[in-house]
Tab-separated table of C-alpha atoms in Angstrom:
chain	number	residue	atom	x	y	z
A	641	MET	CA	-67.743	-13.534	95.925
A	642	ARG	CA	-65.735	-16.226	94.166
A	643	ARG	CA	-66.777	-18.045	91.015
A	644	LYS	CA	-64.717	-20.465	88.968
A	645	LEU	CA	-64.505	-19.586	85.274
A	646	LEU	CA	-66.354	-21.972	82.978
A	647	PHE	CA	-64.532	-23.550	80.027
A	648	ALA	CA	-65.600	-20.914	77.484
A	649	GLU	CA	-64.754	-18.086	79.879
A	650	ARG	CA	-61.290	-19.590	80.494
A	651	MET	CA	-60.731	-19.826	76.739
A	652	LEU	CA	-61.644	-16.147	76.244
A	653	HIS	CA	-59.558	-15.051	79.226
A	654	GLY	CA	-56.480	-17.062	78.312
A	655	ASN	CA	-53.713	-16.165	80.730
A	656	GLY	CA	-54.978	-12.585	80.923
A	657	GLU	CA	-51.993	-11.181	79.051
A	658	LEU	CA	-53.595	-10.779	75.611
A	659	PRO	CA	-56.523	-8.510	74.696
A	660	PHE	CA	-59.896	-10.029	73.852
A	661	ASN	CA	-62.241	-7.064	74.088
A	662	ALA	CA	-65.840	-6.470	73.098
A	663	VAL	CA	-66.213	-2.866	71.937
A	664	ILE	CA	-69.691	-1.306	71.891
A	665	PRO	CA	-69.907	2.245	70.454
A	666	ILE	CA	-72.978	4.514	70.509
A	667	LYS	CA	-73.696	8.058	69.341
A	668	ILE	CA	-75.633	10.491	71.526
A	669	LYS	CA	-77.209	13.796	70.511
A	670	GLY	CA	-77.278	16.242	73.404
A	671	THR	CA	-75.238	16.835	76.523
A	672	PHE	CA	-75.074	15.348	79.986
A	673	PRO	CA	-73.047	16.223	83.104
A	674	GLU	CA	-69.851	14.292	83.619
A	675	GLU	CA	-70.993	13.233	87.093
A	676	ASN	CA	-74.076	11.539	85.564
A	677	LEU	CA	-71.827	9.093	83.715
A	678	TYR	CA	-69.709	8.302	86.775
A	679	GLN	CA	-72.796	7.877	88.954
A	680	ALA	CA	-74.401	5.579	86.365
A	681	LEU	CA	-71.270	3.404	86.247
A	682	ARG	CA	-71.191	3.184	90.048
A	683	LYS	CA	-74.808	2.011	90.079
A	684	LEU	CA	-74.039	-0.575	87.384
A	685	GLN	CA	-71.311	-1.947	89.640
A	686	GLU	CA	-73.739	-1.997	92.563
A	687	LYS	CA	-76.167	-4.122	90.548
A	688	HIS	CA	-73.692	-6.469	88.805
A	689	PRO	CA	-71.063	-8.022	91.114
A	690	LEU	CA	-68.956	-9.219	88.174
A	691	LEU	CA	-68.405	-5.620	87.051
A	692	ASN	CA	-66.242	-5.380	90.195
A	693	ALA	CA	-64.382	-8.639	89.580
A	694	CYS	CA	-60.782	-9.486	88.932
A	695	VAL	CA	-59.425	-12.926	87.974
A	696	GLU	CA	-57.260	-14.900	90.411
A	697	ASN	CA	-55.757	-18.363	90.019
A	698	ASP	CA	-56.085	-20.912	92.794
A	699	ALA	CA	-53.321	-23.260	93.962
A	700	ARG	CA	-54.036	-25.603	91.028
A	701	GLY	CA	-53.850	-22.791	88.497
A	702	MET	CA	-57.608	-22.620	87.899
A	703	PRO	CA	-58.900	-19.058	87.377
A	704	TRP	CA	-61.736	-17.594	89.468
A	705	PHE	CA	-63.752	-14.398	89.253
A	706	VAL	CA	-63.153	-12.723	92.621
A	707	VAL	CA	-65.005	-9.745	94.087
A	708	ASP	CA	-63.596	-8.117	97.201
A	709	GLU	CA	-66.482	-6.057	98.551
A	710	ALA	CA	-64.096	-4.098	100.786
A	711	VAL	CA	-62.014	-2.927	97.806
A	712	THR	CA	-64.046	-1.752	94.802
A	713	ALA	CA	-62.218	-0.273	91.814
A	714	SER	CA	-64.335	2.135	89.765
A	715	ILE	CA	-64.920	1.528	86.060
A	716	PRO	CA	-62.387	3.877	84.427
A	717	VAL	CA	-63.457	6.564	81.946
A	718	ARG	CA	-61.131	8.059	79.360
A	719	ILE	CA	-62.363	11.376	77.935
A	720	THR	CA	-61.209	12.706	74.579
A	721	GLU	CA	-62.519	15.715	72.668
A	722	ARG	CA	-64.527	15.027	69.522
A	723	THR	CA	-63.000	16.219	66.254
A	724	GLY	CA	-65.184	14.452	63.677
A	725	GLU	CA	-67.485	11.606	62.646
A	726	GLU	CA	-64.639	9.096	62.318
A	727	ASP	CA	-63.289	9.445	65.856
A	728	TRP	CA	-65.311	6.502	67.198
A	729	LYS	CA	-63.774	4.142	64.615
A	730	ASN	CA	-60.215	5.144	65.504
A	731	GLU	CA	-60.912	4.901	69.226
A	732	SER	CA	-62.632	1.520	68.800
A	733	MET	CA	-59.653	0.070	66.947
A	734	GLN	CA	-57.327	1.469	69.601
A	735	GLU	CA	-59.397	-0.248	72.296
A	736	TRP	CA	-59.045	-3.661	70.620
A	737	SER	CA	-55.414	-3.788	71.714
A	738	GLY	CA	-55.800	-2.324	75.200
A	739	VAL	CA	-55.044	-5.154	77.627
A	740	PHE	CA	-57.135	-5.297	80.805
A	741	ASN	CA	-55.254	-5.953	84.015
A	742	THR	CA	-57.466	-8.916	84.814
A	743	ARG	CA	-55.539	-9.601	88.047
A	744	LYS	CA	-56.654	-6.225	89.335
A	745	GLY	CA	-59.960	-5.455	87.557
A	746	PRO	CA	-62.471	-4.188	86.772
A	747	LEU	CA	-62.975	-5.836	83.376
A	748	MET	CA	-64.855	-2.906	81.844
A	749	ARG	CA	-63.877	0.611	80.844
A	750	VAL	CA	-65.510	3.498	78.946
A	751	VAL	CA	-64.269	5.987	76.363
A	752	TRP	CA	-66.212	9.262	76.094
A	753	ILE	CA	-65.622	11.130	72.831
A	754	ARG	CA	-67.047	14.426	74.041
A	755	GLY	CA	-68.480	16.972	71.637
A	756	VAL	CA	-70.652	20.084	71.744
A	757	GLU	CA	-73.761	18.683	70.036
A	758	PHE	CA	-72.851	15.010	69.630
A	759	SER	CA	-70.831	12.574	71.718
A	760	GLU	CA	-69.867	8.945	71.318
A	761	LEU	CA	-69.552	6.545	74.213
A	762	ILE	CA	-67.578	3.333	73.757
A	763	LEU	CA	-68.102	0.522	76.246
A	764	VAL	CA	-65.128	-1.829	76.349
A	765	ILE	CA	-65.659	-5.120	78.190
A	766	HIS	CA	-63.393	-8.156	78.377
A	767	HIS	CA	-65.050	-10.879	76.322
A	768	CYS	CA	-64.615	-13.431	79.133
A	769	LEU	CA	-67.151	-11.393	81.089
A	770	CYS	CA	-69.973	-10.928	78.605
A	771	ASP	CA	-71.523	-11.806	75.265
A	772	GLY	CA	-73.602	-9.571	72.985
A	773	GLY	CA	-76.751	-10.075	75.042
A	774	SER	CA	-75.046	-9.028	78.276
A	775	ALA	CA	-73.432	-6.038	76.561
A	776	MET	CA	-76.793	-4.749	75.319
A	777	ALA	CA	-78.309	-5.157	78.799
A	778	ILE	CA	-75.437	-3.174	80.341
A	779	LEU	CA	-75.822	-0.481	77.677
A	780	ALA	CA	-79.584	-0.149	78.256
A	781	GLU	CA	-79.081	0.229	82.008
A	782	LEU	CA	-76.243	2.730	81.584
A	783	LEU	CA	-78.351	5.009	79.377
A	784	LEU	CA	-81.301	4.826	81.752
A	785	LEU	CA	-79.110	5.777	84.717
A	786	MET	CA	-77.310	8.549	82.849
A	787	ASP	CA	-80.680	10.138	82.150
A	788	ASP	CA	-82.169	9.479	85.589
A	789	GLY	CA	-79.818	8.661	88.425
A	790	THR	CA	-82.739	7.587	90.629
A	791	ALA	CA	-83.904	4.856	88.241
A	792	ASN	CA	-84.250	1.429	89.849
A	793	ILE	CA	-82.406	-1.217	87.812
A	794	GLY	CA	-82.664	-3.903	90.479
A	795	LYS	CA	-79.932	-6.196	91.753
A	796	GLU	CA	-78.475	-9.093	89.789
A	797	ASP	CA	-78.475	-12.529	91.359
A	798	PRO	CA	-75.290	-13.654	89.598
A	799	ILE	CA	-74.648	-17.048	88.080
A	800	MET	CA	-72.269	-18.817	90.457
A	801	SER	CA	-71.919	-22.231	88.799
A	802	ILE	CA	-73.510	-24.490	86.205
A	803	GLN	CA	-76.008	-25.503	88.908
A	804	ASP	CA	-77.541	-22.040	88.392
A	805	ILE	CA	-77.913	-22.687	84.657
A	806	ILE	CA	-78.769	-26.358	84.256
A	807	PRO	CA	-81.819	-27.895	85.984
A	808	ALA	CA	-80.867	-30.442	88.660
A	809	GLU	CA	-82.693	-33.312	86.946
A	810	ILE	CA	-80.523	-32.821	83.853
A	811	LEU	CA	-77.288	-32.138	85.701
A	812	LYS	CA	-77.712	-35.294	87.815
A	813	SER	CA	-78.906	-37.499	84.964
A	814	ARG	CA	-76.575	-40.490	84.768
A	815	LYS	CA	-77.109	-40.683	81.014
A	816	LYS	CA	-76.241	-37.006	80.555
A	817	MET	CA	-73.171	-37.272	82.789
A	818	ILE	CA	-71.809	-40.321	80.944
A	819	LYS	CA	-72.441	-38.643	77.581
A	820	ALA	CA	-70.650	-35.455	78.687
A	821	LYS	CA	-67.642	-37.368	80.033
A	822	LEU	CA	-67.453	-39.529	76.915
A	823	ILE	CA	-67.661	-36.664	74.427
A	824	GLY	CA	-65.331	-34.530	76.530
A	825	GLY	CA	-62.821	-37.373	76.713
A	826	VAL	CA	-62.983	-38.113	72.983
A	827	ALA	CA	-62.573	-34.419	72.148
A	828	THR	CA	-59.570	-34.168	74.467
A	829	PHE	CA	-57.951	-37.246	72.908
A	830	ALA	CA	-58.619	-36.016	69.367
A	831	LEU	CA	-57.022	-32.650	70.101
A	832	TRP	CA	-53.885	-34.301	71.411
A	833	ILE	CA	-53.375	-36.580	68.387
A	834	VAL	CA	-53.942	-33.858	65.767
A	835	PRO	CA	-50.499	-32.573	64.718
A	836	LEU	CA	-50.095	-28.800	64.756
A	837	LYS	CA	-47.513	-26.688	63.030
A	838	LYS	CA	-46.120	-24.255	65.582
A	839	HIS	CA	-46.310	-21.389	63.134
A	840	LEU	CA	-48.717	-18.540	63.717
A	841	VAL	CA	-50.258	-16.744	60.758
A	842	ALA	CA	-48.791	-13.246	60.735
A	843	ARG	CA	-51.909	-11.261	61.624
A	844	LYS	CA	-50.456	-7.924	60.527
A	845	LYS	CA	-52.657	-4.821	60.720
A	846	ASP	CA	-56.200	-5.067	62.098
A	847	TYR	CA	-58.894	-2.922	60.483
A	848	MET	CA	-62.605	-2.139	60.498
A	849	LEU	CA	-65.203	-1.364	57.846
A	850	HIS	CA	-68.536	0.095	58.887
A	851	TRP	CA	-71.699	0.887	56.955
A	852	LYS	CA	-75.463	1.216	57.331
A	853	LEU	CA	-78.434	0.453	55.118
A	854	GLU	CA	-80.828	3.306	54.537
A	855	LYS	CA	-84.095	2.725	56.362
A	856	GLU	CA	-85.960	2.306	53.073
A	857	LEU	CA	-83.551	-0.445	51.961
A	858	SER	CA	-83.696	-2.072	55.403
A	859	ASP	CA	-87.507	-2.142	55.200
A	860	ARG	CA	-87.439	-3.498	51.648
A	861	LEU	CA	-85.035	-6.279	52.634
A	862	MET	CA	-87.243	-7.328	55.553
A	863	LEU	CA	-90.367	-7.387	53.373
A	864	LYS	CA	-88.577	-9.403	50.675
A	865	CYS	CA	-87.432	-11.968	53.221
A	866	LYS	CA	-90.963	-12.271	54.563
A	867	SER	CA	-92.387	-12.834	51.081
A	868	GLU	CA	-89.732	-15.485	50.331
A	869	LYS	CA	-90.397	-17.185	53.712
A	870	VAL	CA	-86.808	-16.964	54.910
A	871	THR	CA	-85.359	-14.994	57.796
A	872	VAL	CA	-83.281	-11.859	57.342
A	873	ASN	CA	-80.446	-13.663	59.100
A	874	THR	CA	-80.471	-16.477	56.521
A	875	VAL	CA	-80.546	-14.067	53.583
A	876	LEU	CA	-77.608	-12.170	55.051
A	877	CYS	CA	-75.715	-15.463	55.506
A	878	ALA	CA	-76.355	-16.250	51.838
A	879	ALA	CA	-75.242	-12.772	50.765
A	880	VAL	CA	-72.054	-12.975	52.852
A	881	LEU	CA	-71.114	-16.384	51.457
A	882	GLN	CA	-71.772	-15.277	47.877
A	883	ALA	CA	-69.681	-12.147	48.382
A	884	PHE	CA	-66.774	-14.143	49.830
A	885	GLN	CA	-66.994	-16.626	46.958
A	886	GLU	CA	-66.916	-13.935	44.263
A	887	VAL	CA	-64.044	-12.023	45.836
A	888	ARG	CA	-61.911	-14.741	47.446
A	889	LYS	CA	-62.319	-17.339	44.668
A	890	ALA	CA	-59.731	-20.069	45.424
A	891	GLY	CA	-59.530	-18.836	48.996
A	892	PHE	CA	-63.266	-19.387	49.556
A	893	HIS	CA	-64.119	-22.070	52.149
A	894	ASN	CA	-67.941	-21.940	51.909
A	895	LYS	CA	-68.311	-21.883	55.686
A	896	ILE	CA	-69.381	-19.182	58.099
A	897	SER	CA	-69.881	-19.755	61.801
A	898	CYS	CA	-72.907	-18.147	63.439
A	899	PRO	CA	-73.182	-17.587	67.200
A	900	VAL	CA	-76.600	-18.073	68.808
A	901	ASP	CA	-77.819	-16.404	72.003
A	902	ILE	CA	-77.759	-19.137	74.643
A	903	ARG	CA	-80.658	-17.478	76.482
A	904	ARG	CA	-83.026	-18.947	73.898
A	905	PHE	CA	-82.126	-22.431	75.110
A	906	ALA	CA	-81.230	-21.896	78.770
A	907	PRO	CA	-83.996	-19.770	80.327
A	908	ARG	CA	-82.272	-19.546	83.703
A	909	ILE	CA	-79.764	-17.173	82.081
A	910	LYS	CA	-81.665	-13.907	82.269
A	911	ARG	CA	-81.412	-10.980	79.887
A	912	ASP	CA	-79.455	-8.911	82.398
A	913	HIS	CA	-77.127	-11.664	83.604
A	914	ILE	CA	-73.441	-10.952	83.069
A	915	PHE	CA	-72.448	-14.072	81.153
A	916	ALA	CA	-70.200	-15.078	78.253
A	917	PHE	CA	-71.127	-18.343	76.598
A	918	GLY	CA	-72.325	-18.805	73.036
A	919	LEU	CA	-73.727	-21.662	71.038
A	920	MET	CA	-72.593	-21.960	67.455
A	921	PHE	CA	-73.508	-23.544	64.144
A	922	VAL	CA	-71.820	-23.513	60.719
A	923	VAL	CA	-73.614	-22.520	57.508
A	924	SER	CA	-72.640	-23.337	53.920
A	925	ALA	CA	-74.191	-22.464	50.559
A	926	ASP	CA	-75.392	-24.696	47.735
A	927	GLN	CA	-73.672	-23.027	44.804
A	928	GLN	CA	-75.819	-24.891	42.247
A	929	LEU	CA	-79.011	-23.052	43.234
A	930	ASP	CA	-80.188	-19.515	42.557
A	931	PHE	CA	-80.033	-17.017	45.420
A	932	PHE	CA	-83.392	-17.647	47.072
A	933	GLY	CA	-83.345	-21.347	46.244
A	934	ASN	CA	-80.067	-21.520	48.143
A	935	ALA	CA	-81.466	-19.312	50.924
A	936	ARG	CA	-84.453	-21.615	51.420
A	937	LYS	CA	-82.178	-24.653	51.555
A	938	MET	CA	-79.942	-22.848	54.034
A	939	GLN	CA	-83.017	-21.941	56.088
A	940	ALA	CA	-84.007	-25.592	56.352
A	941	ASP	CA	-80.444	-26.477	57.374
A	942	ILE	CA	-80.328	-23.672	59.971
A	943	ASP	CA	-83.706	-24.741	61.372
A	944	ARG	CA	-82.467	-28.342	61.736
A	945	LYS	CA	-79.224	-27.283	63.384
A	946	THR	CA	-80.989	-24.840	65.708
A	947	ALA	CA	-83.463	-27.539	66.764
A	948	LYS	CA	-80.534	-29.809	67.648
A	949	LEU	CA	-78.700	-27.211	69.731
A	950	ASP	CA	-78.641	-28.306	73.351
A	951	ALA	CA	-77.195	-25.712	75.688
A	952	TYR	CA	-77.136	-28.079	78.666
A	953	ASP	CA	-75.337	-30.895	76.842
A	954	THR	CA	-72.815	-28.432	75.426
A	955	ILE	CA	-72.032	-26.833	78.783
A	956	MET	CA	-71.737	-30.205	80.530
A	957	MET	CA	-69.448	-31.565	77.812
A	958	MET	CA	-67.227	-28.479	77.899
A	959	GLU	CA	-66.972	-28.605	81.681
A	960	GLU	CA	-65.605	-32.139	81.290
A	961	SER	CA	-62.950	-30.808	78.892
A	962	HIS	CA	-60.974	-28.408	81.087
A	963	ALA	CA	-57.900	-30.631	80.809
A	964	SER	CA	-57.812	-29.977	77.057
A	965	LEU	CA	-58.191	-26.188	77.243
A	966	ASN	CA	-54.573	-25.332	76.484
A	967	ARG	CA	-54.506	-27.761	73.575
A	968	PHE	CA	-57.812	-26.419	72.253
A	969	THR	CA	-56.441	-22.881	72.412
A	970	GLU	CA	-53.342	-23.985	70.503
A	971	PHE	CA	-55.573	-25.636	67.908
A	972	LEU	CA	-57.445	-22.363	67.368
A	973	LYS	CA	-54.226	-20.360	67.172
A	974	TYR	CA	-52.121	-22.660	65.017
A	975	GLY	CA	-54.679	-24.727	63.120
A	976	LYS	CA	-55.464	-23.879	59.521
A	977	SER	CA	-58.615	-21.764	59.276
A	978	SER	CA	-61.461	-23.480	57.429
A	979	ASN	CA	-64.058	-20.729	57.911
A	980	ASP	CA	-64.510	-17.628	55.793
A	981	CYS	CA	-65.672	-15.584	58.777
A	982	MET	CA	-67.814	-15.443	61.860
A	983	PHE	CA	-71.171	-13.791	61.197
A	984	SER	CA	-73.085	-12.495	64.200
A	985	ASN	CA	-76.534	-10.930	63.895
A	986	LEU	CA	-77.722	-9.223	67.083
A	987	GLY	CA	-81.097	-8.577	65.438
A	988	LYS	CA	-83.334	-5.700	66.458
A	989	ILE	CA	-81.934	-3.878	69.482
A	990	ASP	CA	-84.779	-2.954	71.793
A	991	ILE	CA	-83.345	0.101	73.558
A	992	PRO	CA	-85.234	3.432	73.659
A	993	HIS	CA	-83.784	6.288	71.632
A	994	GLN	CA	-85.519	9.248	73.281
A	995	TYR	CA	-84.544	10.224	76.809
A	996	LYS	CA	-85.403	13.305	78.851
A	997	ASN	CA	-81.981	14.887	78.469
A	998	PHE	CA	-80.540	13.413	75.277
A	999	GLU	CA	-81.279	11.269	72.238
A	1000	LEU	CA	-79.570	7.997	71.366
A	1001	GLU	CA	-78.966	8.628	67.693
A	1002	THR	CA	-77.479	5.254	66.866
A	1003	ILE	CA	-75.926	2.079	68.190
A	1004	PHE	CA	-73.033	0.965	66.055
A	1005	SER	CA	-72.730	-2.797	65.729
A	1006	PRO	CA	-70.137	-4.003	68.263
A	1007	SER	CA	-66.709	-5.242	67.301
A	1008	VAL	CA	-64.517	-7.857	68.917
A	1009	ILE	CA	-61.086	-9.112	68.018
A	1010	GLY	CA	-59.010	-11.675	69.844
A	1011	PRO	CA	-55.864	-13.793	69.665
A	1012	LEU	CA	-57.469	-17.133	68.702
A	1013	GLY	CA	-56.865	-17.576	64.996
A	1014	ASN	CA	-58.763	-15.987	62.105
A	1015	THR	CA	-60.025	-12.578	63.203
A	1016	THR	CA	-62.474	-12.090	60.298
A	1017	THR	CA	-65.863	-11.195	61.760
A	1018	LEU	CA	-68.999	-9.489	60.481
A	1019	VAL	CA	-71.449	-8.171	63.070
A	1020	THR	CA	-74.834	-6.719	62.197
A	1021	SER	CA	-77.674	-5.248	64.203
A	1022	THR	CA	-80.797	-3.184	63.599
A	1023	TYR	CA	-81.591	-0.029	65.534
A	1024	ARG	CA	-84.279	2.557	64.770
A	1025	GLY	CA	-85.148	0.633	61.612
A	1026	GLN	CA	-81.658	0.722	60.097
A	1027	MET	CA	-79.394	-2.266	59.610
A	1028	ASP	CA	-75.820	-1.593	60.661
A	1029	PHE	CA	-72.699	-3.591	59.720
A	1030	THR	CA	-69.239	-3.780	61.282
A	1031	PHE	CA	-66.630	-5.844	59.420
A	1032	ILE	CA	-63.470	-6.613	61.410
A	1033	ALA	CA	-60.438	-8.404	60.003
A	1034	SER	CA	-56.655	-8.422	59.751
A	1035	GLU	CA	-54.419	-7.984	56.718
A	1036	GLY	CA	-52.754	-11.340	57.396
A	1037	PHE	CA	-56.075	-13.148	56.875
A	1038	ILE	CA	-57.858	-10.908	54.358
A	1039	PRO	CA	-56.194	-7.928	52.669
A	1040	TYR	CA	-58.033	-4.670	53.270
A	1041	THR	CA	-58.683	-4.220	49.537
A	1042	GLU	CA	-60.469	-7.590	49.403
A	1043	ALA	CA	-62.545	-6.690	52.455
A	1044	VAL	CA	-63.717	-3.524	50.684
A	1045	GLU	CA	-64.647	-5.653	47.650
A	1046	ILE	CA	-66.604	-8.036	49.912
A	1047	GLN	CA	-68.432	-5.092	51.481
A	1048	ASN	CA	-69.355	-3.764	48.038
A	1049	LYS	CA	-70.494	-7.208	46.860
A	1050	ILE	CA	-72.738	-7.643	49.905
A	1051	MET	CA	-74.354	-4.298	49.142
A	1052	GLU	CA	-74.741	-5.167	45.456
A	1053	ILE	CA	-76.492	-8.419	46.374
A	1054	ILE	CA	-78.812	-6.725	48.890
A	1055	ASN	CA	-79.697	-3.973	46.416
A	1056	ARG	CA	-80.597	-6.574	43.762
A	1057	LEU	CA	-83.028	-8.503	45.980
């Protein structure tokens, strides 16, 4: 199998020498044989060809996912003994900086923090291979197979090109093709004429904050949002922006970027497809309004922007922009950050918690940190009725003490609603 990397995948892969890892930790109550984990990982690789892939450049320097069916490298597992409740945080942060050998593969590994009553598993996957949706699909299948090695998880028919994503009538539309080439060309030209200072922000130490809402508070927040006719996601966006404003003051940009699951707009990308491509919109607050007045205005803005998102146009335009990839990467690295953070809400995670041989006590919200500019990211998800937050940042962008203040402000705002 050979598949050329799409623009977004190339951007996340870079030259393969820097880490850009999605880290997905879970906590399990109960025990399972070591062989069950290895067998489950083998079956995942049997279903998903890209979990066997490495990345090779062709004669023109273009990277391809390559699977050699005659030589399959197993997903590696690192086992460490559990000493306490904080182990998963330390191991997660360690895994941020672990560089995959993308020329050799595979692009996934697992850390097992093994305990007597509780264990944590950490799935680490190169971000060029998967997004949050893919990661949750892999996790669901892994747990099912760990519990029952005979479970049938099917066989993925992998995405091989944009022809597998975009309907032919759109892909061959003369109007769409001209639009993609025009926008791609303009974007490429604009990137080349924008001057960049070749001075990287000193990232300094990376760190993580993690917290959960009690189930009662999670329920109360959801009911309040329903009564105010705004989504939980919008209210959280408003709370995050307010917290950044109150803490950062002159350093506040009033912008957060929000990724959107592309599967909502491109139905050919299935839930269990290994794929890494996100749509994005930017949200700002109206600081003249009260909290829910602002939230309702933000909701209207989000609804408008979501309605305008066009996955097919975006993919086609980006595929016409490969010539500008290096410049775009430089722009992200060296350009002045104008966003406060990226805010990603995975929503309710629909994975069972009770298995025959163990219980999935919790799924911690994933973390991801990469080399492309501002690392400040807040990820939230809801599992078993509890909202969970992971805040990732670097001292060079936001001092740790300010991040703690932002965390506390977000909680103050939520508790007041």
